[in-house]
Every structure is written in structure tokens, then in C-alpha cells.
Amino acid sequence: MNRANRVVQALAGLGVVSLFFPSIVAKANRVVSGDAFPLWDLSPLFAALLLVAWVLLAVSVAGRTGPRVPAWIAIGLTLLHLLIIHMAPGWLDALGVTYSRISLGPHMWIGLFSVAFVLLDLQTRVRNRLFFLMVAAAIVTFAFSPAVQFLSTYLEFLGKRDRFLYEMGRHLMLLGWSVGTATVVGVGIGIGAWRRPILESPLFAFVNGVQTIPSLALFGLLIAPLAFLSMRFPVLRQWGLRGIGFTPAYIALTLYALLPIARNTYLGFAGVDPAVADAARGMGMDTKALFLQIYVPLATPVVLTGIRVAVVQAVGNVVVAALIGAGGLGSFVFQGLGQNAPDLIMLGVLPVLAMAILLDRFFAVIIPLLSPKGIPVQP
Amino acid sequence: MIELTNVRKEYGETLAVEDLSLRIPTGTLCVLIGPSGCGKTTTLRMINRLVEPTSGSIRLDGSPVETRDVNELRRNIGYVIQQVGLFPHMTVSQNVATVPRLLKWDKKSTAARVNELLDLVGLDPGEYGEKYPSQLSGGEAQRIGVARALAADPQIVLMDEPFGAVDPLTRDILQSEFIKIQRKLKKTVVFVTHDIDEAIRMADTVVVMQEGRIVQADSPEDLLARPATSFVRDFVGADRALKRLARFAVADIMVPAEGLGVDLEATEIASEYRFPWVVDEDGRFVGWVDTDAVSAGTTVGEALHRVVAAEFCLREEGSVKDALSRMIHEGVQSLPVADGDGRLTGSVTLAAIQEFSTRGTAL
Ligand SMILES: Nc1ncnc2c1ncn2[C@@H]1O[C@H](COP(=O)(O)OP(=O)(O)OP(=O)(O)O)[C@@H](O)[C@H]1O
Ligand SMILES: [Mg+2]
């Protein structure tokens, strides 16, 4: 059995364990902590179905069957979890519970988490597009379920819709600016290190060094010098340079995004087969043609993969930027942590997760399209 | 004509090539051979200026290479390397079209030339043109490498162990195909190899190098007959007499021969041999008879030991080495030679091979 299948089995085990935790929390209002119900109390049928599905998933990857059977079971698990939320208001009514909002309990979070990872794991092996369309269709259909009206995270969203959109925009803006800058600088560093081997070790010492600083510390480290600069030179302050807020976040995020991009650019160019370059030179390609017609196309997929890694990492890093007042979806997370309001945390975390997955998928599609044909590109 | 005069290349302390002088006449194939690190690649790469000599001069048809624009020079010299170095992101056609593209040929003549070259190296343009290098076998890739080097019809072709990375069978095929191409195109070829058999097979001139110097430059036959130093003698191997025989064709040593007719009466056989050969009415070789075993009153046809001519007879273009090998294997003193239709055209005797070989070596 290979490693990927063992991961799926571990996740299936987690799914089984999750059934021991409360599933749905019914609350009378936003403030009270509410009553937690295990799935066995709400619907023994669904509890049994879930148990069977998780066990089947674990068994299905044990044999030599391909990823198709586990994929179908994973889709079934997705549907089951969504259906449980859909049915929850009815089950609570039947038990005579009064509530105005519903939160998901640990069972649902762990279960959904496990399903999501199983799906992510399988999607690299299942080539059938139908698979993803079905998952996407299930989620979209679920959005129209009346049960959504009671979901506390959704109610948080309703209450903060304008701020949510604003923070989402800020999140994307920080992401775009930092990774955009890091792409320009990182590709420059990568090519510089490749062309001038003398520069290689100092450049990478710097870029690697940045990565070892914890993100919060890096944000913090930038506050003092930037605050000093902005006090010392009013003109910089007019341009928006401050010790907290956008500027330090932008700088720190850019520095973080540099490593994967610079490293992959270097690897992409240095990885071009020397025999290919020798043949090109020997046939009379000048330096410019050699660079543009040989090195750039051959390095492209590796460079793009670096940008992909940088983007996905940055989506998460931007969350931390909220701590120094840069805004973004992280502000919900830290506000929620401060108020001990899990629903508010989820309002920040869920879109960040979705963003990371969607951007990763986007690159998975775009990289082969932008890469020259004839060379293998990892999906 | 390629002329290297007192060419020297130093890499810091390392002396890669030391005062090397060599003339390679137009239209000939010169093989550079020698142990690893003796400077073959360095010498080759100085011709197209991938390496600049420390001192000395290299001239192509009289004009010094350093006076020409380096890229213009390289576009007029074919270049084939062991690792092939096909561009993985370009199709076979685009790879072959590299130099024509650099020379800004128009699309139509480039496409026509690509097809012509793929045909030349024995690959169907329709089947291979749109493939990518990752879809080719090692032998196919190397053919494309050769086609790419010949694309703009350069007069000079440099080849650095071009067939060094393929299996022996494929190498053999590639060698004979390249020999055919070379007979047709008559390029001036500088060919680096480690393989003495390959050198002897391909070369007009073999240049044996040792520690950056030439120790002997000769035709393969002379090199094998008279190795200049003990180093060369060791290098060409103890079987050099046999290797030398490989350079000559059966036609070079065969003598006319006649066969008995099938209708001949056994009693009328007047042969100096015990096992005379037999031919049919059209002169085609059909077998032999044992004169000691034929009884009176029978014809040659009735006493005949039939053999398949194509298997038993030598061919005029076959090598003397193979003829000798056959004689040893069959335990015979002579073998018939037949043409493509199986007609007996002559014979080769063991004594003739021996005499030929000693004469050549002792001469
Ligand atoms: N770029 C270089 N820098 C330093 N030394 C070099 C360089 N290229 C070659 N040499 C040295 O020059 C000598 C000749 O090298 P060369 O590559 O010409 O040998 P070769 O005959 O082609 O060997 P092989 O059969 O292994 O290919 C070797 O000692 C090698 O180490
Ligand atoms: Mg070499």
C-alpha cells in the first residue's frame, strides 16, 4: 500500500473518531453557548451511514482498486455531511428544541476537514472532471438549503456583509501586491544567482534567512524602522508609509513570497540540460536567442510552480498581517479569538481556505497552458 | 579543408591540447581517438570556437576562424554531441529547422529541407515531424541530432561521440547509415570516438591522441599495419590484423573460379580439389560433390550435396575478416563468392588471406 492510501486511511480513522463528538449546537441567541447534540441523538440512521461510509473508504484504499471507488465514497461522504446540516433544523424541531441559530459541533468540523483532505488527495489521482463537478454542484446546491439561514457563521456574515467584502478585498489586494512584487524581484534574484554564481550564496542566504523568521516576528521587526522612517521623513508618511498597517505587511509578505519564487527561478534556469544549451550555442544561437528561445521556455513551468507555492502560502500569511492592522480576513479570525466567538473565526478561516484551494486549482490549470508542450509538467 | 597549426589550449595548470597540427582535406572523415582526457573534445570545440585556443591558428579553407563572426561561423558548421541535446520543448521538425530559422530561411524551403533531412536519416517526416524529443528512442533522437546538424547543408560537420550513448546494435545501424550519408554528401567531418572499431570503420584518417598530442595520424589500414608507438599498438589491440582485414572487401582478394555442371558424368570430373563446387545451367551455385565418394555411372547432379547459395557463399562486398571467420567456422580452405542472384563469381582461399595479411603487415 502506498503512502497516499495510508493518508486516506488515517483521515477515515479521524472521520470515525469524529462521530464521538457533538455534531450540532443549537443556540437561542448569539451570546448563549447553546446545547450540543451528538448525531446519534439526532439521527441514528445518518450516524450509521457515516460510520459505514468511513469504514468503506478505509477498506476501499486497502486493495489494489484504483482511485475510482474511494472517489465515489468520498463524494457520498460530502453529500452526507451537507445533508446532515440540511436536515438539522428538522431534527431539532422533532426533539422540541428551540433555537435561532445553529453552529456546527466538533464532529462536523472534523468530518468536513477529513472529507476535504480526502478529496484533495484523490483529486491528484482522479483524472475525471465529473468528480470535481459533482463536489462543486453539491456545495452550490447546499447553498440554497433553508438550513443555511440558521447557520451561525452565515448569520455572522449577514451581520457583517459590508465589512466582510471589504476585508476580502483587502486580503486579495495584499496578496496581489506582495506576490506581484515578489514575482518581479524573485525572478530577478533567481536569474541573477544563475547568471552570476558569485551572487548565488549571498542572495539565497538572504532569501532563506527571511524564511526562518516567524511571520509575526518579521511583521514586528518591521514596525520600528518603518515607524522611525515615517516620523523622520514626513514625505514618506504622506505616501502612506507607517509602522503599522499596509506597508509593513506588504514588505513582510513580499519577503516571504520571495523564497519559493527565487528558488524555483534559479532551479528552473540552472536545471536546463547543459547539453541542450551546448547544442544551441554550437549551432550558432546568440546569447539573446539562447535565453529567449531555450532557457525561458524550459524554465517557465518551474518558475510558475514557484509562484503557485508563493501564492498559496501568502493566502495564509496575509491572515497574520491583520495583527499589525493591515486588515484582511485575518481580522475576523483575531477578533473571533478575542471574543471567544468560533463563528466569527470561521467567517475568516473558511474564505481563506476556499481562496487557497481555488488559487491552487487555478494554477494547476494555468501552468500547463502557459508551459511549452513537450516537457512534463506536474499537475 | 580544416587546418590546425600549433594549436594549444591550457586550462590554468592543465594542458588540454599541446601544439597540435592537423590538416583535414575537404570531403574526408577524420576520427580523433584516444583515452579519456586526451583533448579530443577540446580540439573539436576549438574548430567552432566553443573553446578559444590559447595559441596557434585554425583555418577553414584558408580563413582563420577568429576573423569570422562566431555565430555565423557556427551556423555553417554542423555540430552533433553524444547527449544529442535536442530541444525538449520543440518538435522534431522545429529542432531540425533550428539553423535554417537562425539563417532566416523562408518557411517553405525550411519545411521542404526538414522533410528531406528526415528522409535522409531514415525517419518518416509524417510520423516523426510533430513528435517531441521525449517521445523518441535513443537511436531516433541521435538520427534527429544528425539531421539537425546537416540542416543548413554545412560543409563541415563536428561530431563528438555521436553514437556513444546507444546500444551496440543501434550503434552499428547508425554507423552504416552515416557511412552511406557521408558517401553521398562528402562532408568534411571531424568525428570523436572512444571506440577503435568505430574509428576503423568510419575513418578516412584516424588521429590517435595521447595527453594533448597527436601520436599517429594515418589511414585505418596503415594505422593497423604499422602502429607508430607501443601506445598505439596497445590502443588498436592485439587483434589488429583481424581488424585490418575488416577494412578490405572480399572483392579485393578473390580469384576467378569455375563450377562443375550438374549433368557432368562422375568419371569425367577432373578437379584438383576433393570437393569441387557445382553450378546449374545458369551458373548459379548449388552445392558441392565429394570426388572420393562418387561412383561411376552417376552424374554430378545425383552425387550433389545441396546448399543454399545465399547462406554458403561469400559476397563480394563482405569483409575479408568475415570471410576468414567463416572458413575457420566451416573448417574449409576456400569459400565460393556469389553475386546477388547466386551466380558463382569467384573464390577466396585461406592461403590468399594469409598472404594478403602478412604482405600488408610486413610491408
Ligand atoms: N572547461 C574546462 N576547464 C578545465 N579543464 C578542462 C575543461 N575542459 C576540459 N578540461 C581538461 O582538459 C583535458 C582534455 O579534456 P577533453 O574534454 O578535451 O578530453 P576528451 O579527450 O574529450 O575526453 P573524453 O574522452 O573523456 O571526452 C582534460 O584533462 C580535462 O580535464
Ligand atoms: Mg570528450
Short mmCIF file of N, CA and C in Angstrom, two decimals, chain B residues 10-15:
data_model
loop_
_atom_site.label_atom_id
_atom_site.label_comp_id
_atom_site.label_asym_id
_atom_site.label_seq_id
_atom_site.Cartn_x
_atom_site.Cartn_y
_atom_site.Cartn_z
N GLU B 10 45.32 25.71 -22.82
CA GLU B 10 45.61 25.50 -21.40
C GLU B 10 44.39 25.89 -20.59
N TYR B 11 44.08 25.07 -19.61
CA TYR B 11 43.07 25.47 -18.62
C TYR B 11 43.83 25.65 -17.31
N GLY B 12 44.22 26.85 -17.03
CA GLY B 12 45.03 27.07 -15.83
C GLY B 12 46.27 26.21 -15.90
N GLU B 13 46.42 25.29 -14.96
CA GLU B 13 47.59 24.42 -14.92
C GLU B 13 47.49 23.29 -15.95
N THR B 14 46.24 22.91 -16.26
CA THR B 14 46.03 21.76 -17.15
C THR B 14 46.34 22.12 -18.59
N LEU B 15 47.14 21.25 -19.21
CA LEU B 15 47.42 21.44 -20.63
C LEU B 15 46.51 20.46 -21.38
#
